[in-house]
C-alpha atoms as one frame of an Amber mdcrd trajectory, in Angstrom:
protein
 -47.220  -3.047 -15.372 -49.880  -2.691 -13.303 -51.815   0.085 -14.478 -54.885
  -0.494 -17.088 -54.521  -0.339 -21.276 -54.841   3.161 -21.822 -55.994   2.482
 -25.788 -58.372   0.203 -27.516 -58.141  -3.220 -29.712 -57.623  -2.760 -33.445
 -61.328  -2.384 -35.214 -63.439  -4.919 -36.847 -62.020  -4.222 -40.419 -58.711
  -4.632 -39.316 -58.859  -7.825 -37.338 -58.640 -10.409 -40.455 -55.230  -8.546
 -42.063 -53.817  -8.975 -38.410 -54.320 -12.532 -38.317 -53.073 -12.841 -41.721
 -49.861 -10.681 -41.164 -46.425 -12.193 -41.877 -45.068 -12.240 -38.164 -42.239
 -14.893 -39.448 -40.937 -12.486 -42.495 -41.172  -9.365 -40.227 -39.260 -11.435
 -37.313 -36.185 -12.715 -40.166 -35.976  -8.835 -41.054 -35.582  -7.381 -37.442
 -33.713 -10.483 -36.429 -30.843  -9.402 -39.731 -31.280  -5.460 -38.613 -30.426
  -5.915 -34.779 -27.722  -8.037 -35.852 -25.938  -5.853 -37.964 -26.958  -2.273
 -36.156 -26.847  -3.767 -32.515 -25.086  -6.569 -32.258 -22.427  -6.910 -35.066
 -19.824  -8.283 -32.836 -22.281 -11.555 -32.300 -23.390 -11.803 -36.499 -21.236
 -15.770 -36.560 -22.546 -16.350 -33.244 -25.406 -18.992 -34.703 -26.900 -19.695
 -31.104 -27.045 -16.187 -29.540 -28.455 -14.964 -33.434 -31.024 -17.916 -32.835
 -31.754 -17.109 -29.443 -32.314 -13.232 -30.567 -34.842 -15.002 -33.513 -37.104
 -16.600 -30.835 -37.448 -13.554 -28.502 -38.587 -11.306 -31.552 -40.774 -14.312
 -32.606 -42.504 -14.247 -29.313 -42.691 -10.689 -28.994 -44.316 -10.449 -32.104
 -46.896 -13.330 -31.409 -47.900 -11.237 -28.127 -48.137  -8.239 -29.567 -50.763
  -9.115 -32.171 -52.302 -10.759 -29.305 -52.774  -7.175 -27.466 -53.637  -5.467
 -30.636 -56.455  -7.984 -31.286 -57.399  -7.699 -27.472 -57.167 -11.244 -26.463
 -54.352 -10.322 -24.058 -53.956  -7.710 -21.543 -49.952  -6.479 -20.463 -50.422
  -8.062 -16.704 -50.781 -11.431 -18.344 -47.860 -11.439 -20.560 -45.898 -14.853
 -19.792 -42.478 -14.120 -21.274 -40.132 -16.762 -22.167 -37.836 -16.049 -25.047
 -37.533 -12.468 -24.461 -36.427 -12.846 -20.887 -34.113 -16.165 -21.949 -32.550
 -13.459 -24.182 -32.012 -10.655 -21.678 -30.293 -12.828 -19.078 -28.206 -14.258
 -21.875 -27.115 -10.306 -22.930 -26.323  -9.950 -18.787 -24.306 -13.536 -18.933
 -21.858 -12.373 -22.024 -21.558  -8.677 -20.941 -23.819  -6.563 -23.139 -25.503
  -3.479 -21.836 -28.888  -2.408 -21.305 -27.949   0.152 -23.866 -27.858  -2.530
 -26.263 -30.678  -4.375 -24.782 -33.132  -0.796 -25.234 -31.832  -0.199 -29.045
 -32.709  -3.548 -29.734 -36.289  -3.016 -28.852 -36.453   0.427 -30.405 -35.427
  -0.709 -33.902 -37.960  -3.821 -33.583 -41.052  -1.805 -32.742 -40.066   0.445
 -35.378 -39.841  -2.123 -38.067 -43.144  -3.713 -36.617 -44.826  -0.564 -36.727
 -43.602   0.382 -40.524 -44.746  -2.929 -41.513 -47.788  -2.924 -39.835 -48.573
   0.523 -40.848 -48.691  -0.385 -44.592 -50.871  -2.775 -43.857 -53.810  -0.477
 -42.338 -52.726   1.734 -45.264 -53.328  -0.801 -47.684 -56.795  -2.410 -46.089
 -58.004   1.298 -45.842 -57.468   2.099 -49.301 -58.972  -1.504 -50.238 -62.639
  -0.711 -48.282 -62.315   3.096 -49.836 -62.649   4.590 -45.681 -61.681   7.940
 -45.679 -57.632   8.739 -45.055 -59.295  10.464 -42.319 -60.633   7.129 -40.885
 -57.746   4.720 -41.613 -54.921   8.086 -40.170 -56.859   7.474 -36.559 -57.080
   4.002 -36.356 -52.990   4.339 -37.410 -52.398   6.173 -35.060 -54.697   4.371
 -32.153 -52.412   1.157 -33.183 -49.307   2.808 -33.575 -50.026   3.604 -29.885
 -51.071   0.366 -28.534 -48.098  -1.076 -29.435 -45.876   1.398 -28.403 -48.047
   0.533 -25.262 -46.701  -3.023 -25.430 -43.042  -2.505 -26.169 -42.804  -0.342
 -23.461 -44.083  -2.877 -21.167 -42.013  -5.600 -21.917 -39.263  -2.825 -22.587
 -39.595  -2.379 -18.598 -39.471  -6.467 -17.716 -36.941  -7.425 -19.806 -35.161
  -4.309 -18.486 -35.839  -5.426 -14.850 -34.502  -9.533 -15.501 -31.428  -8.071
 -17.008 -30.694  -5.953 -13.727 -31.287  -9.276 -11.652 -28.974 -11.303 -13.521
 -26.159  -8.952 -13.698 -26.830  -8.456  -9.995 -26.427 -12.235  -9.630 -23.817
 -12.479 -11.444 -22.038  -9.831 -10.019 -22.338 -11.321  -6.566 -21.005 -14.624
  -7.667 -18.237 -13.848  -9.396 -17.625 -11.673  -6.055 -18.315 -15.100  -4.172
 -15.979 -16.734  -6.716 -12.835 -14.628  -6.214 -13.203 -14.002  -2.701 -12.744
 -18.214  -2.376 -10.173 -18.314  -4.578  -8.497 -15.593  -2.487  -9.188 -17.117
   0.694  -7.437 -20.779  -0.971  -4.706 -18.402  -1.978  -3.727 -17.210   1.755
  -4.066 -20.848   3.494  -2.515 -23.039   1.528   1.280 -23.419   1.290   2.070
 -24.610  -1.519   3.950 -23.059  -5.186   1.094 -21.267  -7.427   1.224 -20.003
 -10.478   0.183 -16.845  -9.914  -0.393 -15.308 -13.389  -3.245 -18.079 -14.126
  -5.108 -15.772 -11.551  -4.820 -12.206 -12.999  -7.738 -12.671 -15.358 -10.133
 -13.948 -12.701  -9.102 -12.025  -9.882  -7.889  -8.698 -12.321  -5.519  -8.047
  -9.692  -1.612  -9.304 -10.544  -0.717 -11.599  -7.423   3.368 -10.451  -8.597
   3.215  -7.076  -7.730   4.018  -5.476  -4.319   1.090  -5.309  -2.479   0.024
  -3.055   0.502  -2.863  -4.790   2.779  -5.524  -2.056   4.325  -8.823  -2.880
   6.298 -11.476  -0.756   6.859 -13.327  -1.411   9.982 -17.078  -0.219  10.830
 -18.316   0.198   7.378 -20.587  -1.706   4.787 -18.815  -3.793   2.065 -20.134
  -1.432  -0.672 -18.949   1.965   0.839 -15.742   0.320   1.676 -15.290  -0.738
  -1.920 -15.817   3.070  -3.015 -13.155   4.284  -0.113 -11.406   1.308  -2.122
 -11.191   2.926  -5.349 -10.275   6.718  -3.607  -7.557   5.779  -1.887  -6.251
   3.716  -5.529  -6.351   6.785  -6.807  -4.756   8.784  -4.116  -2.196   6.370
  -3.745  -1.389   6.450  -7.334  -1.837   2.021  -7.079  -2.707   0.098 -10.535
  -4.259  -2.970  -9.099  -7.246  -3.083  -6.270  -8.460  -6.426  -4.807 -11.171
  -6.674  -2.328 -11.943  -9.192   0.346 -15.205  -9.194   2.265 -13.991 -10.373
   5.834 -17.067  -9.594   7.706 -20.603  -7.383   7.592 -18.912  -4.388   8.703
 -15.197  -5.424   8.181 -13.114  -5.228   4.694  -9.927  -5.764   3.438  -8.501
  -5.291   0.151  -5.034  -4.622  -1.221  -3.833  -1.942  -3.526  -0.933  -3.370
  -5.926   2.007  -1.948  -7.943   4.605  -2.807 -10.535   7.464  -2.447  -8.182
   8.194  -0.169  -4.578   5.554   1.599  -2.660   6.614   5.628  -2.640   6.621
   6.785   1.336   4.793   9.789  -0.108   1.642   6.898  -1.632   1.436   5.377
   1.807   1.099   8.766   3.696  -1.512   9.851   1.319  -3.376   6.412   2.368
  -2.985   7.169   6.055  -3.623  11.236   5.766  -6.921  10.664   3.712  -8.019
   7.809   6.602  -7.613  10.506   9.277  -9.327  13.270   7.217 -12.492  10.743
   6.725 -12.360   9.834  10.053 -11.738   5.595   9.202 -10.791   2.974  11.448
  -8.217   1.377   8.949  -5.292  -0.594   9.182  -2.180  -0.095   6.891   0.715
  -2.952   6.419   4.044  -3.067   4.661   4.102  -3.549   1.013   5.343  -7.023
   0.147   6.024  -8.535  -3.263   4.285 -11.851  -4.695   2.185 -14.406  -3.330
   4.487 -14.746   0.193   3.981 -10.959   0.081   0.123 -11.168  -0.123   0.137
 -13.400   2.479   2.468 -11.623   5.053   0.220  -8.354   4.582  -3.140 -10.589
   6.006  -1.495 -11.639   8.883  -0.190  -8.263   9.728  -3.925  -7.295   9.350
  -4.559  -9.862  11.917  -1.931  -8.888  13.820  -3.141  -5.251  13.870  -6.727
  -6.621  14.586  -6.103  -8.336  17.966  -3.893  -5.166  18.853  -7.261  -3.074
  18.747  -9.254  -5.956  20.976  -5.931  -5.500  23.538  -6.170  -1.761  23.652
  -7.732   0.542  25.151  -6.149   3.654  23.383  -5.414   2.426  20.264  -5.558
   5.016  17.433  -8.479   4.654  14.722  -5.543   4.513  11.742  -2.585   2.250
  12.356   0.471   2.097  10.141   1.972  -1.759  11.024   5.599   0.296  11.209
   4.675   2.482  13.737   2.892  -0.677  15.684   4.909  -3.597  15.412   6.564
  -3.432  19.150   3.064  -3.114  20.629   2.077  -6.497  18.569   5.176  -7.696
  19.942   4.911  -7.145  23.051   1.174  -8.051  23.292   1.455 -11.637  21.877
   0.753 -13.120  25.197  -1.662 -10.447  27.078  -1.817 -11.501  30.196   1.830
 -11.759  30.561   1.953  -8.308  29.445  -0.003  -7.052  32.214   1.993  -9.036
  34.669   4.464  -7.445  33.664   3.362  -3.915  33.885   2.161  -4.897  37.660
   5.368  -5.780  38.513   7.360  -3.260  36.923   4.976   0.280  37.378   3.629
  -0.915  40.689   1.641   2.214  41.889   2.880   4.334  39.318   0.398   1.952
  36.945  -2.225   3.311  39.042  -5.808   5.189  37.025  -5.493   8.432  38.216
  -4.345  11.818  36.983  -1.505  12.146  39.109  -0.290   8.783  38.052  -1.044
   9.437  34.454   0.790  12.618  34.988   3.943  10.900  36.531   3.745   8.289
  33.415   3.970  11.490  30.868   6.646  13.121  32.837   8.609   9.865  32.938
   7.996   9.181  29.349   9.279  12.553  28.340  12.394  12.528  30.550  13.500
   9.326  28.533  12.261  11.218  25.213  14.652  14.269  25.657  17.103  13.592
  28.181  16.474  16.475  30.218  14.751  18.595  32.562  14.772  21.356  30.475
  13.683  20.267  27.603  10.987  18.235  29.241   9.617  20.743  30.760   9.349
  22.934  27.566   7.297  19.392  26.171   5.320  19.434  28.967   4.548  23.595
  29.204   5.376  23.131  33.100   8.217  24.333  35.201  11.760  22.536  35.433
  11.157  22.708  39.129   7.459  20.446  38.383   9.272  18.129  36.160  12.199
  17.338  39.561   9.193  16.845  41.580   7.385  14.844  39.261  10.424  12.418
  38.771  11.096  12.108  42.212   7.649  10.948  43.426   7.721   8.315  40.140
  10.827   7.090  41.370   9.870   6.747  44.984   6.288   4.711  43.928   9.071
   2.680  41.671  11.651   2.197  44.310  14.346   2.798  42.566  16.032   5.195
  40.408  14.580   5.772  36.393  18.449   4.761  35.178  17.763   1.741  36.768
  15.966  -1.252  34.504  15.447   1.677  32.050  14.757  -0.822  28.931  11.673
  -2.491  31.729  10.506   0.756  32.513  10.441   2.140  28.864   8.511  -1.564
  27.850   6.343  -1.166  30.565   4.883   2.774  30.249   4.431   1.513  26.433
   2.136  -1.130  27.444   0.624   0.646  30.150  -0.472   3.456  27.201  -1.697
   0.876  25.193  -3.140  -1.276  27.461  -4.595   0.554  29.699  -4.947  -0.233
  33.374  -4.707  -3.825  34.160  -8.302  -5.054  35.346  -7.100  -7.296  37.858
  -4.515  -7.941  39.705  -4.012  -4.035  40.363  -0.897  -3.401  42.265  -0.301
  -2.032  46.099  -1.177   1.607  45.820  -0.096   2.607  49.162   3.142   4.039
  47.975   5.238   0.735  48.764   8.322  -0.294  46.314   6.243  -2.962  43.460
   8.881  -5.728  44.416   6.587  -8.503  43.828   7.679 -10.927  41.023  10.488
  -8.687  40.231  13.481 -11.227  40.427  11.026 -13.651  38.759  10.974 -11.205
  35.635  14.818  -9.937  35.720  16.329 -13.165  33.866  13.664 -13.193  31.006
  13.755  -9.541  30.376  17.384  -9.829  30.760  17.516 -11.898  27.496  15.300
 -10.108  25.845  17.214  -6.851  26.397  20.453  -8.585  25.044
């Protein structure tokens, strides 16, 4: 609305029949036609059918106004019609409805106001030459107008959708956040219609790390689909961090979680995957798995970008006190805990042995030679100092940690190729228990 009037008041002949036109008549018929053509669904609705009155009203007033010249379009100062297009936003109507209403009321204006001119020409006997131009000159000027207030009214029902959008957002992400910290019975079907997510169902938690709210919310809806899942709730947990579940009726297929997971690694996500869980308790469980899964990635240092709580629920076991964890991997690996690439390839080889139970075959998972995988397991057990039967369940615990974990920063153990004795009777009784 910046740009200069492109066409020219009404003319000198014309100017008394404007002031005398019948805005209020003209108003009570366009007021009755967007009613029934537009919006029929409001017609007993007495305040939004008043509130639709006033904003043709005022329209009308300011479009004589610019045909007369007294006005110019950057100096509108709408009231009614923008009252009116933030109440359409409030009770759901579409811009759509918004632009037909506008299109039906200029063209009632300018039918009206065309029989006028006709009239008034014919009156002071101008030629139909004549009164045809000036028509057509008005018919554009207000054109002019309604597109210009077309374009505001357009804009304020944007923002108020937008606002409304983000607080209903605000809204249900509270009563979400109430819903996982509190403790007590709900009732969870007084939620559905707020939340449009069914707190019953059996729901599978998934986070997306790394990625704006709004793209996350559209890798949201794909993976819904994918997954074959009715319901989708979101939860904004951070600027770069989401979470939202995907619901159904009853059991999650394996086949609907793998399709999850195998679309996350083809798109190249950091996400996090639970177990489903029924209900409210289930809801719950999921976030703290999330959580769970999230202070697993701040422990690791090899952590894979997808995680599938199954396939990680020793390692958040075993991590739930860190620095005991990397005690114990000092104690138990000793040099064999070592950062190198022999040391890393001792680990493997050790790993593998326990895997498949013998050389053979662990060499054939390795690509070396039986004779490499003998030397390999002799050199781990003399940096151990003792056999790999012996404290098997330790050593298996340990070279799991170690691959999560990494190397422990501190603390690093004796790498001059002596037995890693320290703290090991310390550690027998508690792993002892553990193990039965």
């Amino acid at each position: 609305m910046t740009d200069a009037p492109s066409t020219k008041p009404i003319p000198e002949w014309l100017r008394n029949p404007l002031h005398l036109w019948d805005l209020g008549s003209l108003a009570e018929r366009i007021t009755t036609a967007d009613t029934e053509r537009v919006f029929p669904g409001r017609r007993g609705d007495g305040p939004f059918v008043e509130m639709l009155r006033s904003s043709v009203a005022e329209n009308l007033q300011h479009m004589r106004e610019y045909l007369l010249g007294t006005v110019d379009l950057i100096a509108l100062d709408l009231k009614e019609p923008v009252r009116f297009a933030r109440k359409q936003a409030e009770i759901g109507s579409s811009q759509n409805a918004l632009q037909h209403s506008y299109r039906l009321g200029i063209q009632l204006a300018i039918e009206d106001w065309g029989a006028i001119v006709t009239e008034e020409g014919t009156r002071q006997g101008l030629a139909a030459a004549t009164v045809s131009a000036v028509l057509l000159a008005n018919v554009a000027r207000m054109l002019e107008y309604s597109d210009a207030v077309q374009g505001l009214v357009a804009a304020e029902f944007a923002d108020q959708e937008a606002e409304l959008r983000r607080t209903g957002e605000q809204i249900r992400e509270q009563i979400v956040l109430d819903l996982l910290n509190r403790s007590d019975p709900v009732a969870t079907p007084d939620f559905i219609s707020v939340l449009g997510y069914d707190l019953s169902h059996m729901h599978l938690a998934v986070q997306v790390s790394g990625i704006a709210h709004s793209e996350a919310t559209r890798i949201a809806h794909d993976l819904r689909r994918c997954s074959g899942a009715g319901g989708l709730l979101p939860l904004r947990t951070g600027a770069a961090e989401t979470v939202f579940w995907l619901g159904r009726p009853r059991s999650w297929p394996g086949a609907s979680v793998e399709a999850i997971l195998s679309q996350a690694r083809l798109r190249g996500l950091t996400l996090s995957v639970t177990r489903p869980a029924a209900g409210l308790p289930g809801l719950r469980q999921t976030y703290r798995e999330l959580a769970e899964m999230a202070k697993l990635r701040i422990h690791s240092l090899t952590i894979d970008p997808v995680l599938h709580y199954p396939d990680v629920r020793l390692d958040v076991l075993l991590l739930q006190a860190p620095e005991a964890a990397r005690r114990f991997v000092e104690d138990e690996l000793g040099p064999l805990a070592e950062d190198s690439p022999s040391a890393d390839r001792l680990r493997q080889t050790v790993v593998a042995s326990y895997n498949f139970g013998s050389h053979v075959q662990t060499a054939m998972a390795l690509g070396v030679h039986e004779h490499t995988v003998r030397n390999r397991l002799r050199r781990a057990e003399e940096l151990l100092g003792h056999s790999l039967g012996e404290r098997r369940t330790e050593l298996q615990i340990a070279l799991r940690l170690r691959a999560t974990m990494g190397r422990p920063p501190h603390g690093a153990p004796d790498t001059a190729g002596r037995p890693a004795e320290r703290g090991r009777q310390r550690l027998r009784e508690p792993i002892a228990s553990m193990r039965a």
